[in-house]
Amino acid sequence: MTGSQALRRVLPSTVVRFATVGVANTTIDVVLFWVLHAPLGILAANFLSTSAGMAFSFLANGRHTFGATRVTARQAVLFLATNAFTMWLLQPLLIHAAYDVASAPLMPAKVVALGGSVVGNFLLYRYVVWRPSSRPRGTSGLRREGRLPFETPRASAPQEPHPTAELARP
């Protein structure tokens, strides 16, 4: 069994997809933060790096993690509000607390802040931005064109039983 198979056994598939998107999103955020913090300062670098990560995260989490078939203005506004809270308020506060108050090195302080924002983001994405109540139960967020991926389109009128089925009855 590979590591990803073991992870899928323990965690729901939505969490695994969220984590996959999160690795890419975090890489974008940390690399940009590292490159930009010296010339721009911590706050501006954090604003730009998290903004780039957010743009990627919105598209990837909406489609890949939570199975949205299209991007809506409502989702965009809720996503931005969620990230404004977690990335632009919570994360800088956590960086400040770890770096300035606890005297942790800068990059570990950033990692602590990322951890806090990851938990907040998943919960807010799952229950506010892409609410489970808007999806049929048991779909794990996978819904395309109003039906589950394994469903076939329904005919507009009820269909009569197939004639061979009638002949096969005793």
PDB file of C-alpha atoms in Angstrom:
ATOM      1  CA  MET A   1       0.000   0.000   0.000  1.00  0.00           C
ATOM      2  CA  THR A   2       1.413   3.409  -0.980  1.00  0.00           C
ATOM      3  CA  GLY A   3       1.433   6.407   1.311  1.00  0.00           C
ATOM      4  CA  SER A   4      -1.385   8.096  -0.595  1.00  0.00           C
ATOM      5  CA  GLN A   5      -3.541   4.950  -0.380  1.00  0.00           C
ATOM      6  CA  ALA A   6      -2.963   4.763   3.385  1.00  0.00           C
ATOM      7  CA  LEU A   7      -3.835   8.444   3.723  1.00  0.00           C
ATOM      8  CA  ARG A   8      -7.079   7.946   1.784  1.00  0.00           C
ATOM      9  CA  ARG A   9      -8.071   5.077   4.091  1.00  0.00           C
ATOM     10  CA  VAL A  10      -7.723   7.249   7.169  1.00  0.00           C
ATOM     11  CA  LEU A  11      -9.003  10.591   5.852  1.00  0.00           C
ATOM     12  CA  PRO A  12     -12.125  11.434   3.855  1.00  0.00           C
ATOM     13  CA  SER A  13     -11.431  12.113   0.171  1.00  0.00           C
ATOM     14  CA  THR A  14     -12.431  15.771   0.533  1.00  0.00           C
ATOM     15  CA  VAL A  15      -9.700  16.266   3.124  1.00  0.00           C
ATOM     16  CA  VAL A  16      -7.142  14.508   0.895  1.00  0.00           C
ATOM     17  CA  ARG A  17      -8.083  16.721  -2.080  1.00  0.00           C
ATOM     18  CA  PHE A  18      -7.967  19.816   0.150  1.00  0.00           C
ATOM     19  CA  ALA A  19      -4.507  18.802   1.370  1.00  0.00           C
ATOM     20  CA  THR A  20      -3.270  18.287  -2.206  1.00  0.00           C
ATOM     21  CA  VAL A  21      -4.452  21.729  -3.253  1.00  0.00           C
ATOM     22  CA  GLY A  22      -3.065  23.103  -0.001  1.00  0.00           C
ATOM     23  CA  VAL A  23       0.443  21.820  -0.720  1.00  0.00           C
ATOM     24  CA  ALA A  24       0.489  23.649  -4.051  1.00  0.00           C
ATOM     25  CA  ASN A  25      -1.140  26.744  -2.545  1.00  0.00           C
ATOM     26  CA  THR A  26       1.326  26.785   0.363  1.00  0.00           C
ATOM     27  CA  THR A  27       4.278  26.389  -1.975  1.00  0.00           C
ATOM     28  CA  ILE A  28       3.124  29.420  -3.955  1.00  0.00           C
ATOM     29  CA  ASP A  29       2.611  31.396  -0.719  1.00  0.00           C
ATOM     30  CA  VAL A  30       5.909  30.484   0.998  1.00  0.00           C
ATOM     31  CA  VAL A  31       8.114  30.902  -2.084  1.00  0.00           C
ATOM     32  CA  LEU A  32       6.650  34.317  -2.896  1.00  0.00           C
ATOM     33  CA  PHE A  33       6.831  35.388   0.753  1.00  0.00           C
ATOM     34  CA  TRP A  34      10.477  34.342   0.948  1.00  0.00           C
ATOM     35  CA  VAL A  35      11.386  36.196  -2.252  1.00  0.00           C
ATOM     36  CA  LEU A  36       9.393  39.349  -1.413  1.00  0.00           C
ATOM     37  CA  HIS A  37       9.877  39.849   2.356  1.00  0.00           C
ATOM     38  CA  ALA A  38      13.301  41.526   2.120  1.00  0.00           C
ATOM     39  CA  PRO A  39      12.436  44.123  -0.559  1.00  0.00           C
ATOM     40  CA  LEU A  40       8.817  44.764   0.503  1.00  0.00           C
ATOM     41  CA  GLY A  41       8.633  44.002   4.228  1.00  0.00           C
ATOM     42  CA  ILE A  42       6.708  41.303   6.023  1.00  0.00           C
ATOM     43  CA  LEU A  43       3.175  42.738   5.699  1.00  0.00           C
ATOM     44  CA  ALA A  44       3.351  43.583   1.974  1.00  0.00           C
ATOM     45  CA  ALA A  45       5.097  40.297   1.167  1.00  0.00           C
ATOM     46  CA  ASN A  46       2.483  38.362   3.128  1.00  0.00           C
ATOM     47  CA  PHE A  47      -0.359  40.241   1.399  1.00  0.00           C
ATOM     48  CA  LEU A  48       1.006  39.491  -2.078  1.00  0.00           C
ATOM     49  CA  SER A  49       2.019  35.893  -1.392  1.00  0.00           C
ATOM     50  CA  THR A  50      -1.299  34.978   0.203  1.00  0.00           C
ATOM     51  CA  SER A  51      -3.212  36.736  -2.575  1.00  0.00           C
ATOM     52  CA  ALA A  52      -1.462  34.646  -5.230  1.00  0.00           C
ATOM     53  CA  GLY A  53      -2.125  31.501  -3.206  1.00  0.00           C
ATOM     54  CA  MET A  54      -5.768  32.504  -2.799  1.00  0.00           C
ATOM     55  CA  ALA A  55      -6.368  32.904  -6.524  1.00  0.00           C
ATOM     56  CA  PHE A  56      -5.003  29.427  -7.149  1.00  0.00           C
ATOM     57  CA  SER A  57      -6.847  28.002  -4.152  1.00  0.00           C
ATOM     58  CA  PHE A  58     -10.238  29.381  -5.201  1.00  0.00           C
ATOM     59  CA  LEU A  59     -10.143  27.731  -8.594  1.00  0.00           C
ATOM     60  CA  ALA A  60      -8.543  24.458  -7.475  1.00  0.00           C
ATOM     61  CA  ASN A  61     -10.597  23.977  -4.305  1.00  0.00           C
ATOM     62  CA  GLY A  62     -13.858  24.915  -5.964  1.00  0.00           C
ATOM     63  CA  ARG A  63     -13.434  22.474  -8.848  1.00  0.00           C
ATOM     64  CA  HIS A  64     -11.139  19.770  -7.464  1.00  0.00           C
ATOM     65  CA  THR A  65     -11.902  19.635  -3.739  1.00  0.00           C
ATOM     66  CA  PHE A  66     -15.567  20.559  -3.485  1.00  0.00           C
ATOM     67  CA  GLY A  67     -16.758  19.669  -7.010  1.00  0.00           C
ATOM     68  CA  ALA A  68     -18.223  23.019  -8.076  1.00  0.00           C
ATOM     69  CA  THR A  69     -19.319  22.945 -11.701  1.00  0.00           C
ATOM     70  CA  ARG A  70     -18.936  26.685 -12.122  1.00  0.00           C
ATOM     71  CA  VAL A  71     -17.607  29.715 -10.315  1.00  0.00           C
ATOM     72  CA  THR A  72     -20.306  31.984  -8.917  1.00  0.00           C
ATOM     73  CA  ALA A  73     -20.124  35.525  -7.622  1.00  0.00           C
ATOM     74  CA  ARG A  74     -21.510  34.316  -4.286  1.00  0.00           C
ATOM     75  CA  GLN A  75     -18.693  31.764  -3.944  1.00  0.00           C
ATOM     76  CA  ALA A  76     -16.097  34.364  -4.912  1.00  0.00           C
ATOM     77  CA  VAL A  77     -17.355  36.865  -2.319  1.00  0.00           C
ATOM     78  CA  LEU A  78     -17.559  34.242   0.449  1.00  0.00           C
ATOM     79  CA  PHE A  79     -14.153  32.841  -0.498  1.00  0.00           C
ATOM     80  CA  LEU A  80     -12.596  36.307  -0.416  1.00  0.00           C
ATOM     81  CA  ALA A  81     -14.224  37.078   2.957  1.00  0.00           C
ATOM     82  CA  THR A  82     -12.997  33.760   4.370  1.00  0.00           C
ATOM     83  CA  ASN A  83      -9.472  34.387   3.163  1.00  0.00           C
ATOM     84  CA  ALA A  84      -9.499  38.033   4.194  1.00  0.00           C
ATOM     85  CA  PHE A  85     -10.125  36.776   7.705  1.00  0.00           C
ATOM     86  CA  THR A  86      -7.718  33.826   7.745  1.00  0.00           C
ATOM     87  CA  MET A  87      -4.897  35.187   5.563  1.00  0.00           C
ATOM     88  CA  TRP A  88      -4.970  38.932   6.112  1.00  0.00           C
ATOM     89  CA  LEU A  89      -6.045  39.088   9.773  1.00  0.00           C
ATOM     90  CA  LEU A  90      -5.397  35.741  11.467  1.00  0.00           C
ATOM     91  CA  GLN A  91      -2.127  34.899   9.711  1.00  0.00           C
ATOM     92  CA  PRO A  92      -0.361  38.251  10.360  1.00  0.00           C
ATOM     93  CA  LEU A  93      -1.495  38.124  13.994  1.00  0.00           C
ATOM     94  CA  LEU A  94      -0.050  34.637  14.353  1.00  0.00           C
ATOM     95  CA  ILE A  95       3.193  35.683  12.624  1.00  0.00           C
ATOM     96  CA  HIS A  96       3.451  38.672  14.979  1.00  0.00           C
ATOM     97  CA  ALA A  97       2.744  36.501  18.032  1.00  0.00           C
ATOM     98  CA  ALA A  98       5.335  33.890  17.058  1.00  0.00           C
ATOM     99  CA  TYR A  99       8.007  36.194  15.585  1.00  0.00           C
ATOM    100  CA  ASP A 100       7.819  39.366  17.672  1.00  0.00           C
ATOM    101  CA  VAL A 101       6.341  38.111  20.951  1.00  0.00           C
ATOM    102  CA  ALA A 102       7.729  34.544  21.191  1.00  0.00           C
ATOM    103  CA  SER A 103      10.957  35.399  19.288  1.00  0.00           C
ATOM    104  CA  ALA A 104      10.611  32.464  16.891  1.00  0.00           C
ATOM    105  CA  PRO A 105      12.565  32.666  13.618  1.00  0.00           C
ATOM    106  CA  LEU A 106      10.620  34.246  10.752  1.00  0.00           C
ATOM    107  CA  MET A 107       9.957  31.181   8.593  1.00  0.00           C
ATOM    108  CA  PRO A 108       8.816  28.947  11.496  1.00  0.00           C
ATOM    109  CA  ALA A 109       6.539  31.825  12.541  1.00  0.00           C
ATOM    110  CA  LYS A 110       5.092  31.828   9.016  1.00  0.00           C
ATOM    111  CA  VAL A 111       4.575  28.037   9.184  1.00  0.00           C
ATOM    112  CA  VAL A 112       2.698  28.373  12.510  1.00  0.00           C
ATOM    113  CA  ALA A 113       0.503  31.037  10.934  1.00  0.00           C
ATOM    114  CA  LEU A 114      -0.151  28.818   7.908  1.00  0.00           C
ATOM    115  CA  GLY A 115      -1.271  25.992  10.192  1.00  0.00           C
ATOM    116  CA  GLY A 116      -3.847  28.190  11.891  1.00  0.00           C
ATOM    117  CA  SER A 117      -5.177  29.487   8.598  1.00  0.00           C
ATOM    118  CA  VAL A 118      -5.410  25.984   7.060  1.00  0.00           C
ATOM    119  CA  VAL A 119      -7.777  24.766   9.765  1.00  0.00           C
ATOM    120  CA  GLY A 120      -9.899  27.907   9.552  1.00  0.00           C
ATOM    121  CA  ASN A 121     -10.000  27.792   5.753  1.00  0.00           C
ATOM    122  CA  PHE A 122     -11.105  24.158   5.504  1.00  0.00           C
ATOM    123  CA  LEU A 123     -13.949  24.673   7.949  1.00  0.00           C
ATOM    124  CA  LEU A 124     -15.122  27.905   6.342  1.00  0.00           C
ATOM    125  CA  TYR A 125     -14.800  26.558   2.776  1.00  0.00           C
ATOM    126  CA  ARG A 126     -16.689  23.371   3.674  1.00  0.00           C
ATOM    127  CA  TYR A 127     -19.507  24.971   5.659  1.00  0.00           C
ATOM    128  CA  VAL A 128     -19.789  28.485   4.208  1.00  0.00           C
ATOM    129  CA  VAL A 129     -18.354  28.802   0.681  1.00  0.00           C
ATOM    130  CA  TRP A 130     -19.240  25.353  -0.725  1.00  0.00           C
ATOM    131  CA  ARG A 131     -21.937  24.301   1.767  1.00  0.00           C
ATOM    132  CA  PRO A 132     -22.807  20.598   2.013  1.00  0.00           C
ATOM    133  CA  SER A 133     -26.524  21.471   2.195  1.00  0.00           C
ATOM    134  CA  SER A 134     -26.375  22.549  -1.458  1.00  0.00           C
ATOM    135  CA  ARG A 135     -25.202  19.054  -2.504  1.00  0.00           C
ATOM    136  CA  PRO A 136     -27.018  15.721  -2.307  1.00  0.00           C
ATOM    137  CA  ARG A 137     -26.005  13.619   0.708  1.00  0.00           C
ATOM    138  CA  GLY A 138     -23.186  11.178   0.196  1.00  0.00           C
ATOM    139  CA  THR A 139     -21.603  12.895  -2.810  1.00  0.00           C
ATOM    140  CA  SER A 140     -18.516  14.263  -1.023  1.00  0.00           C
ATOM    141  CA  GLY A 141     -18.953  17.399  -3.088  1.00  0.00           C
ATOM    142  CA  LEU A 142     -18.741  15.640  -6.451  1.00  0.00           C
ATOM    143  CA  ARG A 143     -21.614  16.913  -8.501  1.00  0.00           C
ATOM    144  CA  ARG A 144     -21.593  17.743 -12.173  1.00  0.00           C
ATOM    145  CA  GLU A 145     -24.424  19.106 -14.246  1.00  0.00           C
ATOM    146  CA  GLY A 146     -26.931  18.466 -11.480  1.00  0.00           C
ATOM    147  CA  ARG A 147     -26.172  14.746 -11.123  1.00  0.00           C
ATOM    148  CA  LEU A 148     -23.645  12.474  -9.530  1.00  0.00           C
ATOM    149  CA  PRO A 149     -20.698  11.380 -11.711  1.00  0.00           C
ATOM    150  CA  PHE A 150     -21.954   7.786 -11.841  1.00  0.00           C
ATOM    151  CA  GLU A 151     -25.579   8.668 -12.660  1.00  0.00           C
ATOM    152  CA  THR A 152     -26.864   8.651 -16.202  1.00  0.00           C
ATOM    153  CA  PRO A 153     -29.095  11.443 -17.482  1.00  0.00           C
ATOM    154  CA  ARG A 154     -32.775  10.853 -16.856  1.00  0.00           C
ATOM    155  CA  ALA A 155     -35.259  10.806 -19.686  1.00  0.00           C
ATOM    156  CA  SER A 156     -37.880  13.536 -19.687  1.00  0.00           C
ATOM    157  CA  ALA A 157     -40.783  11.066 -19.607  1.00  0.00           C
ATOM    158  CA  PRO A 158     -41.025   7.806 -17.665  1.00  0.00           C
ATOM    159  CA  GLN A 159     -39.970   4.896 -19.809  1.00  0.00           C
ATOM    160  CA  GLU A 160     -41.952   1.730 -20.281  1.00  0.00           C
ATOM    161  CA  PRO A 161     -40.351  -1.560 -19.222  1.00  0.00           C
ATOM    162  CA  HIS A 162     -38.151  -3.083 -21.860  1.00  0.00           C
ATOM    163  CA  PRO A 163     -40.140  -5.673 -23.923  1.00  0.00           C
ATOM    164  CA  THR A 164     -37.535  -8.415 -23.453  1.00  0.00           C
ATOM    165  CA  ALA A 165     -37.896  -8.043 -19.692  1.00  0.00           C
ATOM    166  CA  GLU A 166     -41.580  -8.857 -20.033  1.00  0.00           C
ATOM    167  CA  LEU A 167     -40.835 -11.945 -22.136  1.00  0.00           C
ATOM    168  CA  ALA A 168     -38.297 -13.203 -19.601  1.00  0.00           C
ATOM    169  CA  ARG A 169     -40.832 -13.304 -16.766  1.00  0.00           C
ATOM    170  CA  PRO A 170     -42.227 -16.797 -15.951  1.00  0.00           C
TER     171      PRO A 170
END
